[in-house]
Backbone as numpy.savetxt, mean C-alpha at the origin, in Angstrom:
# Nx Ny Nz CAx CAy CAz Cx Cy Cz
-4.92 -4.17 -9.49 -5.56 -5.60 -8.98 -6.17 -6.73 -9.77
-5.22 -7.78 -8.73 -5.24 -9.02 -9.36 -7.39 -9.45 -9.61
-7.83 -10.33 -10.41 -8.93 -10.16 -10.52 -9.56 -9.64 -10.72
-9.42 -8.51 -11.09 -10.20 -7.04 -11.28 -10.19 -6.89 -12.88
-9.28 -7.27 -13.45 -9.11 -7.14 -14.89 -8.09 -5.78 -15.23
-7.82 -4.85 -14.13 -6.92 -4.18 -13.87 -5.60 -4.66 -13.36
-5.24 -3.87 -13.91 -3.19 -3.84 -13.68 -3.20 -2.46 -13.11
-3.33 -2.32 -11.24 -3.06 -1.56 -11.57 -1.94 -0.99 -10.26
-1.09 -0.03 -10.13 -0.30 0.26 -9.43 -0.88 1.45 -8.07
-0.97 1.31 -6.54 -1.68 2.19 -5.54 -0.98 3.69 -5.62
-1.54 3.90 -6.14 -0.90 5.86 -6.48 -0.67 6.25 -5.36
0.87 7.25 -4.95 1.75 7.51 -4.26 2.11 6.52 -2.85
2.40 5.32 -3.80 3.57 3.92 -2.82 3.83 3.46 -3.85
4.90 2.92 -2.84 6.16 1.64 -3.71 6.37 0.43 -3.03
5.20 -0.63 -3.42 4.98 -2.00 -2.67 6.03 -2.40 -2.77
5.98 -3.36 -1.87 6.71 -4.35 -2.22 6.55 -5.29 -3.08
7.41 -6.08 -3.42 7.95 -6.21 -5.04 6.84 -7.57 -4.82
5.87 -7.34 -5.89 5.62 -9.63 -6.26 5.60 -9.21 -8.03
5.60 -10.18 -8.86 5.47 -10.03 -9.75 4.28 -11.40 -10.74
3.95 -11.54 -11.58 3.66 -12.90 -11.71 4.54 -14.29 -12.55
5.55 -13.37 -12.22 6.57 -14.32 -12.55 7.96 -14.70 -10.99
7.03 -15.29 -11.03 7.01 -15.84 -8.85 8.37 -15.63 -8.31
9.76 -16.29 -9.16 11.01 -16.01 -9.19 11.22 -14.90 -8.60
10.52 -13.70 -9.65 10.65 -12.46 -9.22 10.30 -11.75 -7.85
9.08 -12.94 -6.88 9.00 -11.97 -5.73 9.81 -12.26 -5.00
9.44 -11.19 -3.72 10.52 -10.71 -2.82 9.57 -11.41 -1.60
10.31 -12.11 -0.44 9.35 -12.01 0.64 8.60 -11.69 1.25
9.07 -10.44 1.42 8.27 -9.39 1.50 7.12 -8.72 0.70
7.66 -9.08 -0.32 6.24 -8.89 -1.34 4.76 -9.84 -1.60
5.35 -11.50 -1.14 4.86 -12.04 -0.76 3.55 -11.99 0.33
4.26 -11.43 1.72 3.37 -11.18 2.41 2.60 -9.90 2.58
3.24 -8.89 1.72 1.66 -7.72 1.41 0.98 -8.24 0.21
1.62 -8.96 -0.47 0.02 -9.68 -1.60 -0.64 -10.60 -1.20
-0.33 -11.04 -0.07 -1.57 -12.21 1.15 -2.04 -11.12 2.08
-1.86 -9.67 2.41 -2.39 -8.69 2.86 -3.33 -8.23 2.21
-3.15 -7.92 0.82 -3.84 -7.53 0.05 -4.89 -8.42 -0.37
-4.88 -9.49 -0.29 -5.91 -10.77 -0.62 -7.00 -11.10 0.52
-6.17 -10.60 1.22 -7.10 -11.03 2.59 -7.94 -9.64 3.09
-7.14 -8.16 2.59 -8.54 -7.11 2.57 -9.48 -6.48 1.81
-9.35 -7.35 0.48 -9.85 -7.14 -0.89 -10.77 -8.08 -0.94
-10.50 -9.53 -0.37 -11.28 -10.55 -0.96 -12.69 -10.88 -0.67
-13.68 -10.84 -1.68 -14.76 -10.85 -1.98 -15.74 -9.43 -1.58
-14.91 -8.56 -1.78 -15.84 -7.06 -1.67 -15.21 -6.23 -2.90
-16.15 -5.41 -2.78 -16.15 -4.13 -3.47 -14.64 -3.30 -3.42
-14.67 -2.68 -4.25 -13.35 -1.48 -4.06 -13.83 -0.21 -5.05
-13.65 0.96 -4.62 -13.98 2.12 -5.45 -12.25 3.00 -5.63
-12.10 3.65 -6.85 -11.09 4.17 -7.29 -11.49 5.57 -7.41
-10.82 6.06 -7.32 -10.13 7.47 -7.47 -8.96 7.68 -8.24
-9.14 8.51 -9.48 -7.82 8.98 -9.81 -7.01 10.29 -9.81
-6.03 10.65 -9.93 -5.23 11.74 -9.59 -5.27 12.34 -11.11
-4.11 13.31 -11.38 -3.85 13.94 -12.81 -3.71 13.26 -13.74
-2.57 11.98 -14.11 -2.21 11.38 -14.60 -3.28 9.77 -14.08
-4.16 9.04 -15.33 -4.52 7.88 -14.75 -3.54 6.42 -15.24
-3.00 6.40 -16.17 -2.18 5.25 -16.07 -0.25 5.87 -16.62
0.17 4.79 -16.14 1.89 5.02 -15.88 1.98 4.71 -17.32
3.55 4.75 -17.11 4.25 4.01 -18.35 3.81 2.81 -19.29
3.75 1.70 -18.06 3.62 0.25 -18.14 1.97 -0.09 -18.28
1.35 0.67 -18.31 -0.18 0.65 -19.02 -0.51 0.10 -17.74
-0.37 0.70 -16.57 -0.72 -0.02 -15.15 -2.00 1.32 -14.79
-3.05 1.55 -14.23 -3.60 2.15 -13.76 -3.32 2.41 -12.71
-3.28 4.02 -12.43 -2.69 4.96 -10.82 -3.49 5.49 -10.84
-3.91 4.96 -9.16 -5.58 5.23 -8.28 -4.97 4.96 -6.96
-6.06 5.56 -6.49 -6.01 5.64 -5.14 -7.44 4.44 -4.92
-7.53 3.52 -4.18 -8.29 2.30 -3.73 -8.68 2.90 -2.31
-9.93 2.45 -2.33 -11.05 2.62 -1.09 -11.40 1.66 -1.24
-11.49 1.04 -0.06 -12.74 -0.29 0.67 -13.95 0.03 0.14
-14.74 -0.54 0.39 -16.29 -0.96 0.43 -17.28 0.43 1.08
-16.24 0.65 2.32 -16.98 1.64 2.49 -16.76 3.22 2.29
-15.96 3.05 1.05 -15.77 4.46 0.16 -14.78 5.37 0.98
-14.63 4.84 2.34 -13.51 5.93 2.91 -12.30 5.48 3.82
-12.23 4.02 4.01 -11.14 3.47 4.00 -9.71 3.35 2.77
-8.75 4.15 2.58 -8.24 3.91 1.60 -7.33 3.29 2.17
-7.07 2.27 0.77 -5.94 0.69 0.78 -4.99 1.37 0.76
-4.48 2.49 -0.15 -3.23 2.90 -0.24 -2.45 3.31 1.71
-2.93 3.99 2.14 -2.88 4.63 3.69 -2.46 3.40 4.00
-2.75 2.09 4.07 -3.51 1.20 4.80 -2.08 -0.03 4.45
-1.39 0.56 3.45 -0.45 -0.16 2.84 1.30 0.19 3.48
1.03 1.80 3.60 1.66 2.77 3.64 2.06 2.31 5.21
0.68 2.38 6.05 0.61 2.65 7.62 1.52 0.89 8.35
0.79 -0.10 7.60 1.35 -1.23 8.10 2.19 -1.53 7.40
3.74 -1.05 6.91 4.67 -1.41 6.19 4.45 -2.08 4.69
4.15 -2.49 4.58 3.79 -3.17 2.82 4.23 -2.53 2.35
4.25 -1.03 1.92 4.90 -0.18 0.92 5.09 0.81 1.60
5.97 1.80 0.84 6.57 3.32 0.90 5.62 4.30 0.64
5.84 5.28 0.66 5.49 6.33 -0.43 5.94 6.86 -0.96
5.41 6.62 -2.15 6.52 7.79 -3.70 5.46 8.32 -4.24
5.99 10.08 -4.18 5.39 10.89 -5.10 6.27 11.16 -6.13
5.19 11.21 -7.43 5.78 11.33 -8.85 4.84 12.26 -9.37
4.76 13.54 -9.83 4.61 14.99 -10.26 3.42 14.04 -11.66
2.65 14.42 -11.63 1.73 15.54 -11.27 0.84 14.96 -10.09
1.10 13.68 -10.09 0.00 12.85 -9.07 0.51 12.85 -7.52
0.23 13.87 -6.79 0.59 14.79 -5.54 -0.72 14.68 -4.83
-2.02 14.41 -5.37 -2.84 14.61 -4.01 -2.84 14.38 -2.79
-2.68 13.25 -2.53 -2.49 13.01 -1.10 -0.90 12.66 -0.65
-0.10 13.16 -1.13 1.24 12.81 -0.48 1.52 12.97 0.87
0.58 14.53 1.72 1.12 14.50 2.77 -0.11 13.32 3.93
-0.70 13.11 3.21 -1.94 12.11 3.79 -1.03 10.78 4.26
-0.39 10.45 3.02 0.72 9.06 2.94 1.30 8.73 3.64
2.50 10.20 3.78 3.57 10.76 4.04 3.18 10.15 5.93
2.36 11.22 6.03 2.18 10.98 7.46 1.59 9.71 7.97
0.88 9.31 7.29 0.65 7.33 7.40 1.46 6.40 7.33
2.79 6.63 7.09 4.50 5.62 6.78 4.42 6.57 8.31
5.03 7.71 8.57 5.68 7.77 9.29 4.93 7.12 11.24
3.67 7.79 11.22 2.78 6.95 12.53 3.06 5.90 12.03
3.36 4.85 11.03 3.48 3.28 11.16 4.75 3.18 11.39
5.82 3.98 11.31 7.12 4.00 12.02 6.97 3.76 13.69
6.39 5.01 14.24 6.69 5.35 14.91 5.80 4.14 15.41
4.22 3.97 15.27 4.19 2.61 15.98 4.97 1.28 16.01
5.62 0.68 14.68 6.52 -0.82 15.44 7.63 0.06 16.42
8.33 1.55 16.42 9.47 1.37 17.05 8.82 1.53 18.64
7.48 1.95 19.18 7.09 2.06 19.92 7.13 0.37 20.76
6.14 -0.50 19.79 5.87 -1.16 19.91 7.32 -2.54 19.92
8.64 -1.91 19.30 9.96 -2.59 20.11 10.44 -2.74 21.38
9.70 -1.30 21.14 10.62 -0.55 22.45 9.69 -1.15 23.96
9.08 -1.57 23.57 7.73 -2.08 24.43 8.42 -3.67 24.95
8.33 -4.49 23.63 9.11 -5.85 23.82 10.25 -5.84 24.07
11.26 -4.85 23.91 12.90 -5.12 24.57 12.89 -4.42 25.88
12.18 -3.77 26.42 11.84 -3.34 27.97 11.15 -4.45 28.39
10.29 -5.22 27.99 9.71 -6.71 28.83 10.81 -7.77 29.10
11.23 -8.38 27.39 12.97 -8.98 27.79 13.93 -8.60 29.00
13.95 -6.83 29.07 14.57 -7.09 30.36 14.16 -7.23 31.53
12.90 -7.14 31.70 12.61 -7.31 33.58 11.84 -8.60 33.49
């Protein structure tokens, strides 16, 4: 997480691409990065670890919670379309929860898109 001194990867997710080398960033990654900045700005976060705590790049693998210690940032990312679920064994603790959030996000998005289409045709 930027600003925390910890290079992290949100466990169970495959987020949109953002790099310190800005020319490698995707537009989607920039939007996701802005979402994260707004979500985490000025607040404390709590980290939960699974079986393995670091990846091959030296990033901390963790589930990130907001100050309330209940709202999982990883879940918000997949539900809101800023990341996809990605499970790499042995870190599978919240696989079902994250997948359910991703599916819920797709359903919500499809419902909104369907409503917008129907409104345009009336």
